[in-house]
Short mmCIF file of C-alpha atoms in Angstrom, two decimals:
data_model
loop_
_atom_site.label_atom_id
_atom_site.label_comp_id
_atom_site.label_asym_id
_atom_site.label_seq_id
_atom_site.Cartn_x
_atom_site.Cartn_y
_atom_site.Cartn_z
CA MET A 1 -0.29 -0.08 -0.01
CA ALA A 2 2.98 2.18 0.95
CA LEU A 3 4.52 1.67 -2.45
CA ARG A 4 1.09 2.19 -4.39
CA THR A 5 0.65 5.42 -2.63
CA THR A 6 4.08 6.83 -3.45
CA THR A 7 3.59 5.82 -6.96
CA ILE A 8 0.18 7.69 -7.03
CA GLY A 9 2.14 10.78 -6.01
CA VAL A 10 4.96 10.35 -8.71
CA VAL A 11 2.75 9.71 -11.65
CA SER A 12 0.16 12.04 -10.68
CA ALA A 13 2.61 15.01 -10.31
CA THR A 14 4.41 14.05 -13.67
CA LEU A 15 1.08 14.46 -15.45
CA ILE A 16 0.00 17.62 -13.59
CA ALA A 17 3.50 18.99 -14.21
CA GLY A 18 3.25 18.07 -17.61
CA THR A 19 -0.17 19.95 -18.24
CA THR A 20 1.31 23.02 -16.47
CA LEU A 21 4.70 23.35 -18.08
CA GLY A 22 4.08 21.63 -21.74
CA LEU A 23 0.63 23.25 -22.30
CA ALA A 24 0.94 26.77 -21.08
CA PRO A 25 -1.69 28.27 -23.38
CA ALA A 26 -4.21 25.57 -22.49
CA ALA A 27 -3.38 25.80 -19.16
CA GLN A 28 -4.21 29.33 -18.77
CA ALA A 29 -7.66 28.73 -20.92
CA SER A 30 -8.60 26.02 -18.63
CA THR A 31 -9.17 28.52 -15.58
CA THR A 32 -12.52 29.10 -17.44
CA ALA A 33 -13.60 25.71 -17.34
CA GLY A 34 -14.77 24.10 -13.69
CA VAL A 35 -12.59 21.14 -12.52
CA ARG A 36 -14.04 19.04 -9.78
CA PHE A 37 -12.66 15.59 -8.38
CA VAL A 38 -15.67 13.44 -7.37
CA ASP A 39 -16.85 10.03 -6.13
CA ILE A 40 -19.11 8.20 -8.64
CA ALA A 41 -20.82 4.75 -7.35
CA GLY A 42 -20.13 2.25 -10.04
CA ASP A 43 -21.59 -1.28 -10.46
CA GLY A 44 -22.67 -2.89 -7.19
CA GLY A 45 -21.83 0.82 -5.60
CA THR A 46 -18.10 0.38 -5.87
CA ILE A 47 -16.54 3.91 -5.57
CA LEU A 48 -14.79 5.12 -8.59
CA LYS A 49 -12.45 8.13 -8.11
CA ALA A 50 -13.06 10.61 -11.18
CA ASN A 51 -12.44 13.98 -12.35
CA VAL A 52 -15.11 16.26 -14.04
CA ILE A 53 -14.47 19.02 -16.41
CA THR A 54 -17.10 21.41 -17.57
CA PRO A 55 -16.94 24.05 -20.28
CA ALA A 56 -17.25 27.73 -19.43
CA GLY A 57 -20.87 28.95 -18.90
CA ALA A 58 -21.99 25.55 -17.74
CA ALA A 59 -24.03 27.05 -15.15
CA ASP A 60 -26.65 28.44 -17.79
CA THR A 61 -29.29 26.42 -19.12
CA ARG A 62 -27.24 24.68 -22.06
CA SER A 63 -26.22 21.29 -22.53
CA PHE A 64 -23.12 20.01 -23.68
CA PRO A 65 -21.87 16.79 -25.41
CA LEU A 66 -20.55 14.34 -22.92
CA ILE A 67 -16.91 12.55 -23.13
CA VAL A 68 -16.18 9.82 -20.86
CA LEU A 69 -12.60 8.56 -20.34
CA PRO A 70 -11.52 5.41 -18.52
CA THR A 71 -8.14 5.36 -17.41
CA SER A 72 -5.33 3.31 -18.91
CA TRP A 73 -4.04 0.07 -17.23
CA GLY A 74 -2.08 1.28 -13.91
CA LEU A 75 -2.46 5.12 -14.70
CA PRO A 76 -4.20 7.37 -12.23
CA GLN A 77 -7.67 9.28 -12.65
CA VAL A 78 -5.49 12.61 -13.88
CA GLU A 79 -4.10 10.65 -16.89
CA TYR A 80 -6.10 12.62 -19.33
CA LEU A 81 -6.24 16.18 -17.37
CA THR A 82 -4.60 18.02 -20.30
CA GLN A 83 -6.63 16.66 -23.22
CA ALA A 84 -9.99 16.84 -20.90
CA GLN A 85 -9.40 20.54 -20.48
CA LYS A 86 -8.89 21.05 -24.18
CA LEU A 87 -12.28 19.21 -25.02
CA ALA A 88 -13.83 21.17 -22.20
CA ASN A 89 -12.48 24.28 -23.73
CA SER A 90 -14.17 23.23 -26.90
CA GLY A 91 -17.61 22.67 -25.63
CA TYR A 92 -18.00 19.43 -23.80
CA VAL A 93 -18.34 17.93 -20.66
CA VAL A 94 -15.57 15.32 -19.86
CA VAL A 95 -15.67 13.04 -17.02
CA SER A 96 -12.55 10.85 -16.68
CA TYR A 97 -12.57 7.84 -13.92
CA ASN A 98 -10.01 5.45 -12.38
CA VAL A 99 -11.49 2.05 -13.48
CA ARG A 100 -12.01 -0.32 -10.92
CA GLY A 101 -9.11 -2.11 -8.91
CA PHE A 102 -6.80 0.83 -9.62
CA TRP A 103 -5.32 3.30 -7.48
CA GLN A 104 -7.74 4.84 -5.24
CA SER A 105 -10.74 3.43 -6.87
CA GLY A 106 -12.75 0.69 -5.12
CA GLY A 107 -13.14 -3.11 -6.21
CA GLU A 108 -10.44 -5.32 -7.83
CA ILE A 109 -9.13 -5.57 -11.34
CA GLU A 110 -11.91 -7.38 -13.52
CA VAL A 111 -10.01 -6.78 -16.96
CA ALA A 112 -12.73 -5.14 -18.86
CA GLY A 113 -15.31 -7.76 -17.33
CA PRO A 114 -18.78 -7.09 -17.04
CA PRO A 115 -18.29 -5.03 -13.84
CA ASP A 116 -16.04 -2.76 -15.66
CA VAL A 117 -18.69 -2.47 -18.67
CA ALA A 118 -21.58 -1.60 -16.06
CA ASP A 119 -19.22 0.98 -14.36
CA ALA A 120 -18.94 2.86 -17.79
CA SER A 121 -22.91 3.12 -17.82
CA LYS A 122 -23.01 4.27 -14.15
CA VAL A 123 -20.51 6.91 -14.83
CA ILE A 124 -22.64 8.23 -17.81
CA ASP A 125 -25.99 7.70 -15.57
CA TRP A 126 -24.01 9.89 -12.90
CA ALA A 127 -22.74 12.52 -15.83
CA LEU A 128 -26.33 13.08 -17.11
CA ALA A 129 -27.82 13.78 -13.53
CA ASN A 130 -25.05 15.93 -12.21
CA THR A 131 -23.56 17.90 -14.97
CA PRO A 132 -25.03 19.78 -17.74
CA ALA A 133 -24.24 16.64 -20.49
CA ASP A 134 -26.68 16.06 -23.44
CA ALA A 135 -28.27 12.58 -23.26
CA GLN A 136 -28.17 12.45 -26.89
CA LYS A 137 -24.51 13.02 -27.40
CA VAL A 138 -22.48 10.63 -25.43
CA GLY A 139 -19.00 9.71 -26.55
CA MET A 140 -16.01 7.49 -24.98
CA ALA A 141 -12.50 7.66 -25.55
CA GLY A 142 -9.21 6.10 -24.10
CA MET A 143 -5.82 4.60 -24.25
CA SER A 144 -5.11 0.95 -23.74
CA TYR A 145 -7.26 -0.36 -21.23
CA GLY A 146 -9.50 2.77 -21.52
CA ALA A 147 -9.90 1.81 -25.24
CA GLY A 148 -11.27 -1.54 -24.55
CA ILE A 149 -13.37 -0.65 -22.19
CA SER A 150 -14.83 2.05 -24.40
CA LEU A 151 -15.34 -0.26 -27.12
CA LEU A 152 -17.02 -2.77 -24.79
CA ALA A 153 -19.32 -0.22 -23.27
CA ALA A 154 -20.53 0.91 -27.00
CA ALA A 155 -21.95 -2.83 -27.06
CA HIS A 156 -23.96 -2.51 -24.19
CA ASP A 157 -24.94 1.05 -24.17
CA ASN A 158 -26.54 2.39 -26.95
CA ARG A 159 -26.48 6.09 -25.46
CA ILE A 160 -22.75 5.90 -26.62
CA LYS A 161 -22.88 7.63 -30.26
CA ALA A 162 -19.18 7.90 -30.85
CA VAL A 163 -15.71 6.04 -29.59
CA ALA A 164 -12.00 6.84 -30.04
CA ALA A 165 -10.15 4.01 -29.16
CA LEU A 166 -6.58 4.32 -29.05
CA SER A 167 -3.90 1.55 -28.93
CA GLY A 168 -6.69 -0.88 -27.53
CA TRP A 169 -7.68 -4.24 -28.35
CA ALA A 170 -10.64 -6.03 -30.35
CA ASP A 171 -9.49 -9.38 -29.25
CA LEU A 172 -7.92 -10.30 -26.25
CA ILE A 173 -6.70 -13.59 -26.97
CA ASP A 174 -5.40 -12.66 -30.58
CA SER A 175 -3.23 -9.92 -28.77
CA ILE A 176 -1.62 -11.85 -26.14
CA TYR A 177 -1.80 -15.43 -27.26
CA SER A 178 -1.53 -14.92 -31.25
CA GLY A 179 -0.45 -18.14 -32.93
CA ARG A 180 -1.34 -20.20 -29.89
CA THR A 181 1.78 -18.78 -28.03
CA GLN A 182 1.92 -16.78 -24.97
CA HIS A 183 3.34 -13.27 -25.45
CA ALA A 184 5.52 -13.62 -22.43
CA GLN A 185 6.80 -9.85 -21.86
CA ALA A 186 3.39 -8.27 -22.73
CA ALA A 187 1.78 -10.46 -20.09
CA ALA A 188 4.46 -9.97 -17.38
CA LEU A 189 4.25 -6.11 -17.73
CA LEU A 190 0.32 -6.21 -17.22
CA ASP A 191 0.77 -8.33 -14.29
CA GLY A 192 3.65 -6.31 -12.81
CA ALA A 193 1.76 -3.19 -13.39
CA GLY A 194 -1.61 -4.49 -12.24
CA THR A 195 0.07 -5.83 -8.90
CA LEU A 196 2.07 -2.55 -8.41
CA THR A 197 -1.13 0.08 -9.04
CA GLY A 198 -3.88 -2.15 -8.23
CA ARG A 199 -5.51 -5.03 -6.68
CA PRO A 200 -5.70 -8.23 -9.21
CA SER A 201 -8.93 -10.24 -8.53
CA ALA A 202 -8.60 -13.93 -7.28
CA GLU A 203 -9.64 -14.73 -10.93
CA LEU A 204 -7.10 -12.58 -12.63
CA GLN A 205 -4.23 -13.95 -10.66
CA GLN A 206 -5.31 -17.84 -11.23
CA VAL A 207 -5.86 -16.38 -15.14
CA PHE A 208 -2.04 -15.13 -15.18
CA LYS A 209 -0.79 -18.33 -13.05
CA ASP A 210 -2.44 -20.63 -15.80
CA PHE A 211 -1.15 -18.34 -18.39
CA PHE A 212 2.62 -18.55 -17.68
CA SER A 213 2.38 -22.31 -16.58
CA SER A 214 1.60 -23.35 -20.26
CA ASN A 215 -1.09 -25.76 -19.02
CA LEU A 216 -3.00 -26.90 -21.87
CA SER A 217 -5.98 -28.27 -19.88
CA LYS A 218 -6.49 -24.80 -18.92
CA GLU A 219 -6.44 -23.44 -22.25
CA PRO A 220 -10.29 -23.61 -23.29
CA ASP A 221 -10.96 -21.63 -19.91
CA LEU A 222 -8.34 -19.06 -20.61
CA ILE A 223 -9.77 -18.53 -24.18
CA ALA A 224 -13.35 -18.31 -22.98
CA TRP A 225 -12.16 -15.85 -20.39
CA GLY A 226 -10.36 -13.62 -23.03
CA LYS A 227 -13.28 -13.73 -25.44
CA LYS A 228 -15.77 -12.48 -22.90
CA ARG A 229 -13.76 -9.37 -22.59
CA SER A 230 -13.11 -8.84 -26.62
CA PRO A 231 -15.20 -6.24 -28.40
CA GLN A 232 -14.92 -8.63 -31.57
CA THR A 233 -17.36 -10.86 -29.55
CA TYR A 234 -19.95 -8.22 -29.80
CA ILE A 235 -19.48 -6.84 -33.04
CA ASP A 236 -23.09 -7.30 -33.86
CA GLN A 237 -24.39 -5.57 -30.99
CA ILE A 238 -21.90 -2.63 -31.83
CA ASN A 239 -23.15 -2.50 -35.18
CA THR A 240 -26.70 -2.78 -34.03
CA ASN A 241 -26.10 0.33 -31.71
CA GLY A 242 -24.25 2.34 -34.23
CA ALA A 243 -21.79 4.17 -32.68
CA ALA A 244 -19.11 5.99 -34.76
CA ILE A 245 -15.77 4.15 -34.17
CA MET A 246 -12.35 5.22 -34.65
CA LEU A 247 -9.46 3.08 -34.15
CA ALA A 248 -5.72 4.04 -33.90
CA ASN A 249 -2.93 1.83 -33.22
CA GLY A 250 1.02 1.49 -33.51
CA TRP A 251 2.76 -0.60 -35.86
CA GLY A 252 4.87 -2.06 -33.46
CA ASP A 253 2.18 -2.36 -30.31
CA THR A 254 4.03 -5.40 -28.68
CA ILE A 255 0.83 -5.56 -26.42
CA PHE A 256 -1.82 -5.31 -28.91
CA PRO A 257 -0.50 -6.09 -31.97
CA PRO A 258 -2.16 -4.27 -35.18
CA ASN A 259 -3.63 -7.36 -37.16
CA GLN A 260 -6.54 -7.85 -34.51
CA TYR A 261 -7.93 -4.17 -35.33
CA VAL A 262 -8.07 -4.99 -39.10
CA LYS A 263 -10.50 -7.75 -38.68
CA PHE A 264 -12.60 -5.84 -36.16
CA TYR A 265 -12.53 -2.77 -38.42
CA GLU A 266 -13.40 -4.68 -41.49
CA GLU A 267 -16.81 -5.98 -39.65
CA LEU A 268 -17.72 -2.77 -38.49
CA THR A 269 -20.99 -1.35 -40.41
CA GLY A 270 -21.33 2.19 -39.04
CA PRO A 271 -19.18 5.33 -39.49
CA LYS A 272 -15.46 4.12 -38.93
CA ARG A 273 -11.94 5.39 -39.11
CA LEU A 274 -8.97 3.30 -38.71
CA GLU A 275 -5.18 5.16 -38.01
CA TYR A 276 -1.73 3.45 -38.00
CA ARG A 277 1.47 5.04 -37.09
CA PRO A 278 5.11 4.05 -36.17
CA GLY A 279 5.50 3.26 -32.44
CA ASP A 280 4.78 0.79 -29.66
CA HIS A 281 1.75 0.35 -27.39
CA ALA A 282 0.32 4.00 -26.81
CA THR A 283 3.73 5.79 -27.61
CA ALA A 284 2.05 7.29 -30.51
CA GLU A 285 -0.30 9.20 -28.31
CA VAL A 286 1.28 9.49 -25.19
CA THR A 287 3.14 12.99 -25.82
CA GLY A 288 -0.44 14.44 -26.23
CA LEU A 289 -1.19 13.65 -22.12
CA PHE A 290 1.49 16.24 -21.68
CA GLY A 291 0.21 18.85 -23.97
CA LEU A 292 2.36 18.30 -26.85
CA PRO A 293 1.02 18.39 -30.43
CA ASN A 294 -0.27 14.89 -31.18
CA ASP A 295 -1.99 13.78 -34.42
CA VAL A 296 -3.77 11.13 -32.62
CA TRP A 297 -5.46 13.14 -30.12
CA THR A 298 -6.04 16.03 -32.86
CA ASP A 299 -8.23 13.31 -34.90
CA THR A 300 -9.75 12.24 -31.48
CA GLY A 301 -11.19 15.91 -31.19
CA ARG A 302 -12.05 16.06 -34.82
CA TRP A 303 -14.02 12.71 -34.50
CA PHE A 304 -16.04 13.78 -31.84
CA ASP A 305 -16.41 17.46 -33.04
CA HIS A 306 -18.30 15.87 -36.17
CA TYR A 307 -19.98 12.95 -34.59
CA LEU A 308 -21.09 14.33 -31.59
CA ARG A 309 -21.40 18.33 -32.21
CA GLY A 310 -22.04 17.96 -35.92
CA GLU A 311 -19.31 20.18 -37.00
CA ASP A 312 -18.70 19.62 -40.92
CA ASN A 313 -14.97 19.44 -40.34
CA GLY A 314 -14.50 17.07 -43.23
CA ILE A 315 -13.28 13.96 -41.30
CA ASP A 316 -16.33 12.10 -42.71
CA ARG A 317 -15.04 12.79 -46.21
CA GLU A 318 -11.46 11.66 -45.67
CA GLN A 319 -10.32 8.41 -46.65
CA PRO A 320 -11.23 6.43 -43.57
CA VAL A 321 -7.83 3.99 -43.37
CA GLN A 322 -4.86 6.32 -42.52
CA LEU A 323 -1.39 5.07 -42.57
CA LYS A 324 1.96 6.63 -41.58
CA SER A 325 4.94 4.47 -42.76
CA ARG A 326 7.85 3.37 -40.69
CA SER A 327 10.03 4.79 -43.28
CA THR A 328 8.57 8.00 -44.16
CA GLY A 329 6.99 10.85 -42.71
CA GLY A 330 3.72 11.25 -44.71
CA TYR A 331 0.51 9.80 -44.28
CA GLU A 332 -1.38 7.77 -46.79
CA GLY A 333 -5.12 7.38 -47.45
CA TYR A 334 -7.05 4.60 -48.12
CA PRO A 335 -10.87 4.01 -48.79
CA ASP A 336 -10.47 0.24 -47.01
CA TRP A 337 -7.79 -2.07 -45.58
CA LYS A 338 -7.82 -4.38 -48.82
CA SER A 339 -6.76 -1.16 -50.84
CA VAL A 340 -3.62 -1.08 -48.66
CA ALA A 341 -1.91 -3.61 -50.57
CA ALA A 342 -2.46 -3.22 -54.26
CA THR A 343 -0.47 -6.54 -55.21
CA ARG A 344 1.27 -9.54 -53.39
CA LYS A 345 4.63 -10.81 -54.26
CA LYS A 346 5.58 -14.20 -53.42
CA ILE A 347 9.05 -15.15 -52.05
CA ALA A 348 9.45 -19.17 -52.75
CA LEU A 349 10.76 -21.06 -50.02
CA ALA A 350 12.36 -23.61 -51.87
CA GLY A 351 14.30 -26.85 -50.69
CA SER A 352 14.22 -28.42 -47.42
CA THR A 353 15.73 -27.22 -44.31
CA THR A 354 16.07 -28.79 -40.74
CA ILE A 355 16.99 -26.72 -37.65
CA ARG A 356 17.32 -27.97 -34.06
CA ALA A 357 14.94 -26.06 -31.52
CA ASN A 358 15.73 -24.73 -27.99
CA VAL A 359 18.40 -22.25 -29.05
CA ASP A 360 17.85 -18.13 -30.12
CA SER A 361 19.56 -17.98 -33.16
CA GLY A 362 20.03 -14.22 -32.87
CA ALA A 363 17.09 -13.36 -34.95
CA ASN A 364 14.49 -11.81 -32.57
CA GLY A 365 11.57 -9.41 -32.40
CA GLY A 366 13.73 -7.08 -29.87
CA VAL A 367 12.74 -5.81 -26.41
CA ILE A 368 9.26 -4.72 -25.40
CA PHE A 369 8.55 -0.95 -25.78
CA LEU A 370 12.62 -0.17 -26.25
CA SER A 371 12.74 -1.83 -29.73
CA SER A 372 9.32 -0.03 -31.09
CA ILE A 373 10.39 3.15 -29.81
CA LEU A 374 13.83 3.04 -31.10
CA ASP A 375 12.18 2.16 -34.36
CA GLN A 376 9.52 4.96 -34.25
CA ILE A 377 12.33 7.80 -33.10
CA ALA A 378 15.31 6.82 -35.06
CA GLN A 379 14.14 4.14 -37.58
CA LEU A 380 16.20 1.54 -35.85
CA PRO A 381 14.23 -1.69 -35.68
CA PRO A 382 15.66 -5.06 -34.32
CA MET A 383 18.72 -6.00 -36.66
CA ALA A 384 20.44 -9.20 -37.52
CA SER A 385 23.17 -10.15 -39.50
CA ILE A 386 21.56 -12.45 -41.96
CA PRO A 387 24.78 -14.01 -43.21
CA LEU A 388 26.19 -14.97 -39.71
CA LEU A 389 22.91 -16.59 -38.53
CA PRO A 390 23.77 -20.05 -37.30
CA ARG A 391 21.77 -22.41 -39.84
CA ARG A 392 21.96 -25.12 -36.97
CA TRP A 393 19.11 -22.99 -35.27
CA ALA A 394 18.01 -20.90 -38.23
CA ALA A 395 16.15 -21.41 -41.40
CA VAL A 396 16.83 -18.51 -43.96
CA TRP A 397 15.58 -18.00 -47.25
CA GLN A 398 16.11 -14.57 -49.27
CA SER A 399 14.49 -12.95 -52.33
CA GLU A 400 16.76 -11.50 -55.13
CA LYS A 401 17.87 -8.03 -54.92
CA TYR A 402 15.00 -5.27 -55.78
CA ALA A 403 15.86 -2.85 -58.65
CA SER A 404 13.15 -0.47 -57.22
CA ALA A 405 11.98 0.34 -53.67
CA GLN A 406 9.45 -2.36 -52.38
CA GLN A 407 6.63 -0.55 -50.48
CA VAL A 408 5.31 -3.39 -48.04
CA ARG A 409 2.11 -2.47 -46.81
CA GLY A 410 -0.42 -4.79 -44.68
CA THR A 411 0.05 -8.41 -43.56
CA VAL A 412 2.72 -10.68 -44.80
CA LYS A 413 1.69 -14.29 -44.88
CA LEU A 414 3.69 -17.56 -44.62
CA HIS A 415 2.88 -20.79 -46.12
CA THR A 416 4.89 -23.72 -45.29
CA THR A 417 5.18 -27.53 -44.58
CA VAL A 418 6.54 -28.60 -41.20
CA THR A 419 7.66 -31.93 -39.99
CA ALA A 420 8.68 -32.19 -36.34
CA THR A 421 10.43 -34.79 -34.28
CA LYS A 422 7.74 -33.96 -31.11
CA GLU A 423 4.19 -33.62 -31.07
CA SER A 424 4.53 -30.20 -29.74
CA GLY A 425 6.89 -26.97 -30.82
CA THR A 426 7.02 -23.19 -31.47
CA LEU A 427 8.55 -21.58 -34.30
CA VAL A 428 9.03 -17.78 -34.72
CA ALA A 429 9.06 -16.38 -38.40
CA TYR A 430 10.68 -12.97 -39.12
CA LEU A 431 11.00 -10.97 -42.40
CA TYR A 432 14.26 -8.65 -42.80
CA ASP A 433 15.26 -6.13 -44.86
CA VAL A 434 18.76 -6.96 -45.91
CA GLY A 435 21.18 -4.40 -47.03
CA PRO A 436 24.28 -5.00 -49.18
CA LEU A 437 26.46 -6.26 -46.13
CA GLY A 438 23.76 -8.45 -45.13
CA LEU A 439 22.35 -6.47 -42.20
CA GLY A 440 18.85 -7.04 -41.94
CA LYS A 441 16.32 -4.82 -40.22
CA LEU A 442 13.32 -6.10 -38.92
CA VAL A 443 10.30 -5.71 -41.14
CA SER A 444 7.80 -7.92 -39.14
CA ASN A 445 7.51 -11.22 -36.89
CA ALA A 446 5.03 -13.75 -35.49
CA PRO A 447 5.03 -16.90 -33.46
CA TYR A 448 3.51 -20.07 -33.99
CA THR A 449 2.91 -22.86 -31.61
CA PHE A 450 1.25 -26.35 -32.47
CA HIS A 451 0.28 -29.37 -30.08
CA GLY A 452 -0.77 -32.91 -31.08
CA GLN A 453 0.95 -33.25 -34.12
CA THR A 454 2.26 -36.78 -35.09
CA PRO A 455 6.25 -36.95 -34.88
CA GLY A 456 7.48 -37.38 -38.48
CA LYS A 457 4.33 -36.59 -40.27
CA PRO A 458 4.08 -33.34 -42.32
CA PHE A 459 1.45 -30.72 -41.57
CA GLY A 460 0.56 -27.28 -43.21
CA VAL A 461 1.47 -24.10 -41.15
CA ASP A 462 -0.53 -20.75 -42.34
CA LEU A 463 0.70 -17.86 -40.24
CA GLU A 464 -0.04 -14.07 -40.57
CA LEU A 465 2.91 -11.95 -39.30
CA PHE A 466 2.13 -8.71 -37.62
CA SER A 467 0.67 -5.78 -40.11
CA THR A 468 3.15 -3.40 -41.03
CA ALA A 469 3.97 -0.23 -43.58
CA TYR A 470 7.84 -0.46 -44.36
CA ASP A 471 9.88 0.64 -47.54
CA VAL A 472 12.38 -1.69 -48.66
CA PRO A 473 15.09 0.15 -50.62
CA ALA A 474 16.12 -0.24 -53.83
CA GLY A 475 19.29 -2.80 -54.36
CA HIS A 476 18.08 -4.46 -50.84
CA ARG A 477 16.50 -7.87 -50.75
CA LEU A 478 13.90 -9.73 -48.28
CA ALA A 479 14.92 -12.46 -46.23
CA LEU A 480 12.56 -14.87 -44.27
CA VAL A 481 14.24 -16.37 -40.99
CA VAL A 482 12.60 -18.75 -39.16
CA ASP A 483 13.81 -20.19 -35.73
CA THR A 484 12.35 -21.48 -32.18
CA VAL A 485 13.15 -19.14 -29.39
CA ASP A 486 12.43 -15.56 -29.03
CA PRO A 487 12.29 -13.50 -25.45
CA LEU A 488 9.03 -12.21 -26.42
CA TYR A 489 7.37 -15.43 -26.07
CA ILE A 490 7.03 -18.47 -24.40
CA GLU A 491 8.05 -21.49 -26.61
CA HIS A 492 7.05 -25.00 -26.43
CA ASN A 493 10.07 -27.13 -27.91
CA PRO A 494 10.85 -30.08 -26.02
CA SER A 495 14.42 -31.03 -25.46
CA GLY A 496 16.18 -32.13 -28.63
CA ALA A 497 13.09 -31.29 -30.87
CA GLN A 498 14.04 -30.64 -34.62
CA LEU A 499 11.73 -28.95 -37.25
CA THR A 500 12.20 -29.55 -40.90
CA PHE A 501 10.69 -27.10 -43.51
CA SER A 502 9.93 -28.39 -47.00
CA SER A 503 8.18 -27.17 -50.23
CA PRO A 504 6.14 -30.16 -51.59
CA GLU A 505 5.56 -30.12 -55.24
CA HIS A 506 1.95 -29.93 -54.96
CA ASP A 507 1.69 -27.55 -52.09
CA PRO A 508 4.95 -25.30 -52.37
CA SER A 509 5.88 -23.21 -49.65
CA TYR A 510 6.18 -19.43 -50.11
CA VAL A 511 5.92 -16.06 -48.29
CA SER A 512 3.36 -13.53 -49.83
CA VAL A 513 4.38 -9.94 -49.36
CA PRO A 514 1.68 -7.01 -49.64
CA LEU A 515 2.68 -4.12 -51.76
CA ARG A 516 1.64 -0.58 -52.43
CA LYS A 517 0.91 0.48 -55.81
CA GLN A 518 3.95 1.72 -57.16
#
């Protein structure tokens, strides 16, 4: 408790200092907006600590659009103070609340379970009863945990007319258990932050225990637990309620990889927008919390201005899919996701290659947060010397040198045939941009785990690597590397296991690379 209280003070002071020092004009303007710290009774009477910011003139008879901001995992209720002040100065009532189980709010961490969804509706109820908020103009937004809760709330409360889900998730299982592989560093970070800043429920503690223990008998329970907390599960309800949904994520998000947002976006039938930028989890929007210029928060404001205030700002006429390449500074607009990749180029994975398991070859996805932030800031993704990778532990295929730049856009797909010496195993696929000296820069990666295979019997593997936007320079080539160990993931290779990759004549192996129209 003492450690948690100290952390509250440090984080809160940092955010408030950022508001004061990093956004002087807005801080001065915010004196015209009323700020209150309040207690709100959530589901079952659980007290949620919240702050309310109302526009200037809120004491008169006018009503204002309402925006509700649930906090991110592990952050205190002052997280959104700067952005809330901006929104209030633009004419919104803003209520930001600490989700249950964290910091000074009551209850236990439910991981966007039914109590969290019910809390969101209770906060809306409170705001409509205690502020000059317009019941016909309700929006929700948040980063990370707040994004997921906002999407889930939109499925269960038809009063919500617009949502901005920033660095969130649509499918919790496909986020931290993609390819049937535990994303170890991501889950450990969530577990540690939850323990430090909140009170994990007994159910959550058991979930993490089962997750890290790799107990296959618990897999159905873990999947059911995750699906219950996934907006993708409630896509029909979200579409029926008709909220305008804006989704934003980073290409290198190591907690909620970009792929799972794509499927969700494609199935939305109401007004929608999808944005991708370089960066890791929430790093593309975090500067906005300190009042610095930020494209994600700017678009969030424009989204609400149009769909809650009715402002004709043109956001509904822009191309709804907006991408920013990891290699260039500009934005690219597309009418839909399938238009992102105009063509696909296949790289044949010919021959038969056998590798031994249990050893990291040197090809890996980097370190959570650090690697993608370096890529975001300095265009320095994880690297590996492709010629020096030990072929005993890494299978390597390379394309020809490209005469012109190749603009990779979308989701790289791997198809191959694997023969294992054990019934279980894990492989990790990496796509590298290889320069003239053989130094490879990571373009994308993804893990794949199998269980219950017959040793010595070939089986097919289809794997989608994490979606990305990356430009391969002219004179470079692409390389696919496959090994069996990566610090980002929990591997399931028995001691002494071997994997053989082959390309049968009737079912050739390949990597399909999506390319933007040249």
